[in-house]
Short mmCIF file of C-alpha atoms in Angstrom, two decimals:
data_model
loop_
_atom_site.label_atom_id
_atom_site.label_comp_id
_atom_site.label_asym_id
_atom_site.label_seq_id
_atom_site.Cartn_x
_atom_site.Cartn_y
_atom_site.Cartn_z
CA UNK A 1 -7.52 -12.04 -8.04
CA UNK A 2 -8.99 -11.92 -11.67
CA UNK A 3 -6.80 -13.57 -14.19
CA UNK A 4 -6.79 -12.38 -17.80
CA UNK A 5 -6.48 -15.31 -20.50
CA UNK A 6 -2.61 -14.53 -20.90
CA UNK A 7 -1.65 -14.82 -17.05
CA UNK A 8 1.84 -17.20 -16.84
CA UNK A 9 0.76 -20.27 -15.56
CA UNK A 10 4.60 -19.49 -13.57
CA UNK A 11 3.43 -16.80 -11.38
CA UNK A 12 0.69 -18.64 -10.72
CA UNK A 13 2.62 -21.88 -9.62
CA UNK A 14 4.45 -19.79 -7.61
CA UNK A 15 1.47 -17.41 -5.68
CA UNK A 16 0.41 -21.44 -4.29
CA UNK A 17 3.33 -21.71 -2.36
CA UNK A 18 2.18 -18.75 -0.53
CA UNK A 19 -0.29 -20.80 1.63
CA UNK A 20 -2.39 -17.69 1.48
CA UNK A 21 -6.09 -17.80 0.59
CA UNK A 22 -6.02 -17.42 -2.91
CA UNK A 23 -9.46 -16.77 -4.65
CA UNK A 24 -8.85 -16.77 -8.67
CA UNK A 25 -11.32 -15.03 -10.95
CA UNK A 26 -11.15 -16.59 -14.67
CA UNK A 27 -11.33 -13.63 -17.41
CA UNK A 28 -10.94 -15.27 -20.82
CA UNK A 29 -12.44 -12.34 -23.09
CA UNK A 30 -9.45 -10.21 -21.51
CA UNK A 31 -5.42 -10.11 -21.59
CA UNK A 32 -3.67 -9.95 -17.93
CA UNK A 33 -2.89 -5.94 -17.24
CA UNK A 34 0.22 -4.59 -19.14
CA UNK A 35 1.60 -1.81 -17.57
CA UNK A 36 4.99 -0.44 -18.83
CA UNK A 37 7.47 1.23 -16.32
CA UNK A 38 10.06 3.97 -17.52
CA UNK A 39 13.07 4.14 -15.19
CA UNK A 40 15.10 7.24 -14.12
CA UNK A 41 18.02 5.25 -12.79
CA UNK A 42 19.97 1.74 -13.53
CA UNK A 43 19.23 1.17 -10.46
CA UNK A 44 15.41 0.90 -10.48
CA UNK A 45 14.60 3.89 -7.75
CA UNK A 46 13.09 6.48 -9.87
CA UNK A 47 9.68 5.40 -11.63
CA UNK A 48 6.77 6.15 -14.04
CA UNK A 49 3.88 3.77 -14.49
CA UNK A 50 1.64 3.48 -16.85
CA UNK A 51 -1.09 0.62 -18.14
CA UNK A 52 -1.56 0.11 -21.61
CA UNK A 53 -4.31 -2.43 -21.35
CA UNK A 54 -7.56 -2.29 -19.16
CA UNK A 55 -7.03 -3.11 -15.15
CA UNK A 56 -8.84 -6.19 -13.90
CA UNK A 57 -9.66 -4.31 -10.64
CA UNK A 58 -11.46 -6.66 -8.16
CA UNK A 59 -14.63 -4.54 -7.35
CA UNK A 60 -17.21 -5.17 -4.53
CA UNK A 61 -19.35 -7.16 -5.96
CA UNK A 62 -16.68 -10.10 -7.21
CA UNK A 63 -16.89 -10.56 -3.49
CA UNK A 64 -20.28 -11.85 -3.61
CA UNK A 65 -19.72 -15.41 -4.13
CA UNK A 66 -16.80 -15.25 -1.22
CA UNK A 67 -17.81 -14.55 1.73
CA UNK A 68 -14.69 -15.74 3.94
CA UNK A 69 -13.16 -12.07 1.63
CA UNK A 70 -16.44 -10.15 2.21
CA UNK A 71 -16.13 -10.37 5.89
CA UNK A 72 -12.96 -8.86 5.50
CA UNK A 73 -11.91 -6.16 8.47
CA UNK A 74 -9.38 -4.51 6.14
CA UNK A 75 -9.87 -3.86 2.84
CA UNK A 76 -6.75 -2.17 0.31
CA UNK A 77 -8.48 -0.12 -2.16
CA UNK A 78 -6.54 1.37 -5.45
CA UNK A 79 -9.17 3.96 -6.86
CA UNK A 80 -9.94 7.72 -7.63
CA UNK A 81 -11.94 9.23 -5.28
CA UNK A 82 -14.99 9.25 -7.32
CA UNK A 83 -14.49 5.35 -7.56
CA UNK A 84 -13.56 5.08 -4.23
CA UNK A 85 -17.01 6.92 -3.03
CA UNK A 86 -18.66 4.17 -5.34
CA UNK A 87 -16.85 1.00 -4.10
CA UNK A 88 -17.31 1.90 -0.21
CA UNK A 89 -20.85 2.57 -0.65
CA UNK A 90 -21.08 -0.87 -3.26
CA UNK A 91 -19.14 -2.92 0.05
CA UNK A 92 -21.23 -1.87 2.71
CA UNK A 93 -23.53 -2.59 1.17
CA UNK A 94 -23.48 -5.67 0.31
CA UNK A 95 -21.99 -6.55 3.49
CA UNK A 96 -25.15 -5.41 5.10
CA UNK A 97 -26.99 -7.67 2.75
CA UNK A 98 -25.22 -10.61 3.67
CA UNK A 99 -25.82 -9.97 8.12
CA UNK A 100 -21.97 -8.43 9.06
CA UNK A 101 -22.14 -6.48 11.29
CA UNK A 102 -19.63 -3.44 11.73
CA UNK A 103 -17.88 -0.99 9.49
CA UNK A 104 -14.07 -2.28 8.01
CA UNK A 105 -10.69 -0.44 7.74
CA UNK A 106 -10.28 0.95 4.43
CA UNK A 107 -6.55 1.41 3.56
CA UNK A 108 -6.60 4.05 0.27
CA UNK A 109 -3.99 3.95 -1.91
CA UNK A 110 -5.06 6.38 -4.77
CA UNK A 111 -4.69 5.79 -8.41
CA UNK A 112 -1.65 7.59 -10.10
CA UNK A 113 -3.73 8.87 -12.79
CA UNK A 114 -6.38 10.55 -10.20
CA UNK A 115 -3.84 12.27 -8.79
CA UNK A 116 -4.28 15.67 -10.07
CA UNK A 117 -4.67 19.41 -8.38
CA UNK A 118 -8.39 19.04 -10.33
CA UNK A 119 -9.30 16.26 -8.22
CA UNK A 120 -8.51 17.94 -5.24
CA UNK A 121 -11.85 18.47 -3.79
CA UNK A 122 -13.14 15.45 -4.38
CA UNK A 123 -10.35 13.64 -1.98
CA UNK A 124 -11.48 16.28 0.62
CA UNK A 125 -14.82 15.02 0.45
CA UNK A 126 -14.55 11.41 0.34
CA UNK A 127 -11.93 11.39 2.97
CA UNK A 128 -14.67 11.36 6.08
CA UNK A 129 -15.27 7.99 4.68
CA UNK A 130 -11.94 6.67 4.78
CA UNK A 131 -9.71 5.22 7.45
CA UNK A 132 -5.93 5.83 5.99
CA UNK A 133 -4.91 7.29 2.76
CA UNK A 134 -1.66 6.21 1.82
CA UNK A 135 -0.22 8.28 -1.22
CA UNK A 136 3.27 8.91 -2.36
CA UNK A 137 4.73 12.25 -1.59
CA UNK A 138 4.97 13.14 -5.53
CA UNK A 139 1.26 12.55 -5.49
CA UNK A 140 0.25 14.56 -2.40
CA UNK A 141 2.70 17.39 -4.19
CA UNK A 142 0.21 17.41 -7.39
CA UNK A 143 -3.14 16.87 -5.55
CA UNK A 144 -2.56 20.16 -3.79
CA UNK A 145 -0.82 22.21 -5.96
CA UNK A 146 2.77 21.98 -4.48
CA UNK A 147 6.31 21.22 -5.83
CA UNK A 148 7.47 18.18 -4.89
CA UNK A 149 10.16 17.88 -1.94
CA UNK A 150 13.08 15.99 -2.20
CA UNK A 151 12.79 12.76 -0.72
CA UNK A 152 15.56 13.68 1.99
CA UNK A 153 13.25 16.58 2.75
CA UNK A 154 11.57 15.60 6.06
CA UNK A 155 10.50 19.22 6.79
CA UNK A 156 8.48 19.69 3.56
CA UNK A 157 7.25 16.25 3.67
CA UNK A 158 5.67 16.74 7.01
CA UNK A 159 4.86 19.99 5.57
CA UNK A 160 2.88 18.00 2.85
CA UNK A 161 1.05 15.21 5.22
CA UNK A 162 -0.16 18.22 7.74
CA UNK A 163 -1.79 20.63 5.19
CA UNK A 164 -3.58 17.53 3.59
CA UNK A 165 -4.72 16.54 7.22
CA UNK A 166 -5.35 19.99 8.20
CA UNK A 167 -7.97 20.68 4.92
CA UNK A 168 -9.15 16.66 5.03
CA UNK A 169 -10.32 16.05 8.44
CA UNK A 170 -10.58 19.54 10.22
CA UNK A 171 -12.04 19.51 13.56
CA UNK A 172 -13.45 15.64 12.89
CA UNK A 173 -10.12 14.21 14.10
CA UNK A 174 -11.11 11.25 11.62
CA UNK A 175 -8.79 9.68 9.16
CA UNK A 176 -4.98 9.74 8.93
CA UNK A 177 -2.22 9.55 6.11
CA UNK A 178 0.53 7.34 5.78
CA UNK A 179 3.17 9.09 3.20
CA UNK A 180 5.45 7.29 1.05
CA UNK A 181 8.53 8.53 0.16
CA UNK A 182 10.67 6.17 -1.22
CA UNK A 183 14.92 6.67 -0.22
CA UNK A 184 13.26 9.34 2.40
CA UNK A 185 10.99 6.40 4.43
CA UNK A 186 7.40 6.62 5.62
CA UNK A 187 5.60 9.37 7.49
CA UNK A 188 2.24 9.07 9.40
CA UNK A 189 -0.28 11.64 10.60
CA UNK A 190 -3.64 12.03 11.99
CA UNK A 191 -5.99 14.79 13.55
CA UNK A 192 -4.64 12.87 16.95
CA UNK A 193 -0.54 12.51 16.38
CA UNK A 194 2.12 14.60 15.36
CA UNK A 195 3.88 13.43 12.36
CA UNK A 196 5.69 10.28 13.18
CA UNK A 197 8.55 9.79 10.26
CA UNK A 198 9.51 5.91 9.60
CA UNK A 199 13.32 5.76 7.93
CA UNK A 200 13.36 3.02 5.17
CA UNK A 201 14.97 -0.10 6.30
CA UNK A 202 17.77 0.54 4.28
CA UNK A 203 19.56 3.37 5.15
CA UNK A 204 22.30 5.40 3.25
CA UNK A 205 25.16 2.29 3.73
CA UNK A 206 22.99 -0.02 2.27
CA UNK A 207 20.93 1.62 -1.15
CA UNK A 208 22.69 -1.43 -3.16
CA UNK A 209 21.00 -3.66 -1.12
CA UNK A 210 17.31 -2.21 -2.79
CA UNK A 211 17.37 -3.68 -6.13
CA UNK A 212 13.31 -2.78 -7.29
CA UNK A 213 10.66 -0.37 -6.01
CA UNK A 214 7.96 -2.37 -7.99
CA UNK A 215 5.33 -4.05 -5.74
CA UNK A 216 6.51 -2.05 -2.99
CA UNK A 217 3.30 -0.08 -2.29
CA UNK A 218 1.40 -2.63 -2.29
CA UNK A 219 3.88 -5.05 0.14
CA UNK A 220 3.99 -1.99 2.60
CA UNK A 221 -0.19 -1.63 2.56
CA UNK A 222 -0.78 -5.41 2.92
CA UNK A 223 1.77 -5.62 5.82
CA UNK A 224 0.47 -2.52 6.87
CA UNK A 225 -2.99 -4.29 7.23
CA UNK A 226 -1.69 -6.89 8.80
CA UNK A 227 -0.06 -4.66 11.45
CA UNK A 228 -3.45 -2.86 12.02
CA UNK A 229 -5.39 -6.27 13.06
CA UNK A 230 -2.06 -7.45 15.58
CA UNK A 231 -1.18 -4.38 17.19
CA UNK A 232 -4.23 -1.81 16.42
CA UNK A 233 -1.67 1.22 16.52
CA UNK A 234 -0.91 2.87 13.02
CA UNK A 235 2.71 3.55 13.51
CA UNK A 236 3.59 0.19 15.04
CA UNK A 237 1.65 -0.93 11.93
CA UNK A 238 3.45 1.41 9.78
CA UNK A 239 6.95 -1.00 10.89
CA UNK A 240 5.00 -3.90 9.47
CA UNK A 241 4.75 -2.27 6.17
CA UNK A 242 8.17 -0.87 5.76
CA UNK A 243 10.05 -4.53 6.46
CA UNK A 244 7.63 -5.80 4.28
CA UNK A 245 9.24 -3.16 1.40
CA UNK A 246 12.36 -3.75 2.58
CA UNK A 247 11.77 -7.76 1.02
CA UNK A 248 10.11 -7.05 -2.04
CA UNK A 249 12.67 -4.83 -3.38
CA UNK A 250 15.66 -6.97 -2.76
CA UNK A 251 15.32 -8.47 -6.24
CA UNK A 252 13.39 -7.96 -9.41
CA UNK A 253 10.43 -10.38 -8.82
CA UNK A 254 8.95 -11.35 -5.92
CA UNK A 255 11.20 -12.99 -2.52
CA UNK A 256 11.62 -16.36 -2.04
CA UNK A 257 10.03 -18.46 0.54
CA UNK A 258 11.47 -21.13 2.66
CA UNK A 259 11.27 -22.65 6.08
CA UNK A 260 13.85 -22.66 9.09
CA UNK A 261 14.12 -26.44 10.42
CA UNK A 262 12.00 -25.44 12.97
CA UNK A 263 9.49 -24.39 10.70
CA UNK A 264 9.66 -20.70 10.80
CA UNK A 265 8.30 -18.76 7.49
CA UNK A 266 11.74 -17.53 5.81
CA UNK A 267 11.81 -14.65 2.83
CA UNK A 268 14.83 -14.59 1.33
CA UNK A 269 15.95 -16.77 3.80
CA UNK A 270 15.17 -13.92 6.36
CA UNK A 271 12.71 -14.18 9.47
CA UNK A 272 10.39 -11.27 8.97
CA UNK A 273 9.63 -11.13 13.04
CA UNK A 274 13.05 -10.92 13.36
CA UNK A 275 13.62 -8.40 10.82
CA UNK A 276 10.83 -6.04 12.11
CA UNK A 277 12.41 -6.43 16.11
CA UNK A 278 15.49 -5.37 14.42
CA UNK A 279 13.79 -2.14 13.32
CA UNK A 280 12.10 -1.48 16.17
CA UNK A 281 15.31 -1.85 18.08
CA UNK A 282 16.71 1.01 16.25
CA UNK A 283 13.65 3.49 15.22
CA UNK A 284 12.99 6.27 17.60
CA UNK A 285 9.63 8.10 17.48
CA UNK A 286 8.92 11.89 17.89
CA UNK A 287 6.66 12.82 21.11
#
C-alpha cells in the first residue's frame, strides 16, 4: 500500500487489526488520493467517481523489495488496457528474474476512465493475456457501444457479458468475465459456461440493510481471489466475493472485526463461513 504524507494515522490504526500482511510504502512528496463521489440517491446506491489528485497505484516493480507479494498467485489489477499490457509484461517479468516459476491469476478490474467505446479494441487485444475481467455493467455498456440495461435486466445483462466474450476470446476458450451489477447481483461467463447470474445477498426485503456501495468492488475481487485459491471454480468463487460486498456496504466505512469466544473471525459480529453457507443454501445455478 503506498501512503501519501496526509494518510490518517486512524485508518491506519485500524488496517493493523486486520492481521493481514500489510506492506506500507512511505510517499512524503505526495497527498493520499482524493477522489470525490457524487450520489444519485440518499441512500448511497447510485454513484460517480472521480479523483482529483494523482493515484498512488502500486505498480510491479514496488514489488521488488517484497518478495512474500511477488510470489503472489493472484494478483487484482485496476488499469486501462494499455497499462494493463504494461504491468503484466513489467510482473512477469520480474518474477522471472527473481526464479518463480509459473504464470499468476490476473483478476482485471478496469479503470472507470478507460472505459470508453474508443478503447474498445484495445480490451480485445489484451484480453488473451488476462484471466477474469471484472467490469460493471455501465462500463461493459460504454466499452461496446450499448445502452446500459437496467440493473433488474438479467436478459440484457447476459446479453452484455456474451457479446464481450463472444468478440474477446473467440474460438481460444481463454478468459472469462465476472459482471457487476449492483441491486441486479453478479453474472459470470466464459468461452466454457453459460452465463451463471449471482443475486446480491440482499434481496428486494432487505435494500435498507445496504447502507454504501463504496469499497464494494474491490471487497468482491479480493474475496473473489480468495475463492479462486480454496475452491479453484469461478462461480463458487464468485459466492466469496458477493458475501464479501454484502459486509462492506452495511455501513459507511469499513466492518468491524471481532472474535466469537471460540475464536472465530467475526465482521460485524457476523461469521463470514457462515454467511457464505447461507448463500449457497439458497442460490440455484443455471445448467
Amino acid at each position: 500500500m503506498r501512503v501519501g504524507n496526509n494518510f490518517p494515522s486512524s485508518a491506519l490504526k485500524t488496517m493493523k487489526t486486520w492481521e493481514t500482511t500489510l506492506q506500507r510504502l512511505e510517499e512524503p512528496n505526495h497527498g493520499l488520493t482524493n477522489p470525490v463521489f457524487e450520489y444519485g440517491d440518499t441512500h448511497f446506491r447510485s454513484r460517480f467517481s472521480k479523483c482529483l489528485t494523482r493515484t498512488l497505484e502500486v505498480l510491479p516493480d514496488h514489488l521488488v523489495d517484497t518478495p512474500h507479494l511477488l510470489s503472489s498467485k493472484v494478483f487484482h489489477v485496476v488499469a486501462g488496457p494499455v497499462a494493463l499490457k504494461q504491468q503484466i509484461a513489467r510482473l512477469l517479468h520480474l518474477r522471472k528474474q527473481a526464479g518463480l516459476k509459473g504464470r499468476p491469476f490476473i483478476l482485471w478490474e478496469p479503470a472507470n476512465e478507460s472505459c470508453t467505446q474508443d478503447n474498445k479494441q484495445a480490451f480485445l487485444e489484451v484480453m488473451p493475456q488476462v484471466d477474469v475481467i471484472s467490469p460493471t455493467h455501465f462500463q461493459l455498456a460504454i466499452i461496446l457501444g450499448r445502452k446500459a440495461p437496467v440493473f433488474y435486466d438479467q436478459v440484457g445483462i447476459k446479453g452484455l457479458s456474451s457479446e464481450f466474450i463472444h468478440l474477446a476470446v473467440g474460438k481460444s476458450c481463454k478468459g472469462a468475465i465476472v459482471l457487476r451489477a449492483g441491486r441486479g447481483g453478479f453474472f459470470i461467463k466464459s468461452g466454457w459456461i453459460p452465463t451463471q447470474h449471482l443475486p446480491a445477498f440482499y434481496q428486494a426485503t432487505q435494500h435498507h440493510r445496504s447502507v454504501d456501495v463504496t469499497g464494494e468492488g474491490s471487497a468482491f475481487l479480493g474475496a473473489l481471489a480468495i475463492g479462486l485459491l480454496e475452491t479453484g471454480n469461478l462461480v463458487e468463487a464468485a459466492m466469496y466475493g458477493v458475501v464479501a460486498t454484502s459486509f462492506a456496504g452495511e455501513q459507511v466505512g469499513v466492518p468491524a472485526l471481532s472474535h466469537a469466544e471460540d475464536g472465530r473471525e467475526l465482521w460485524n459480529n457476523q461469521s463470514v463461513r457462515s454467511r457464505l453457507a447461507e448463500y449457497r443454501a439458497h442460490v440455484s445455478l443455471d445448467d
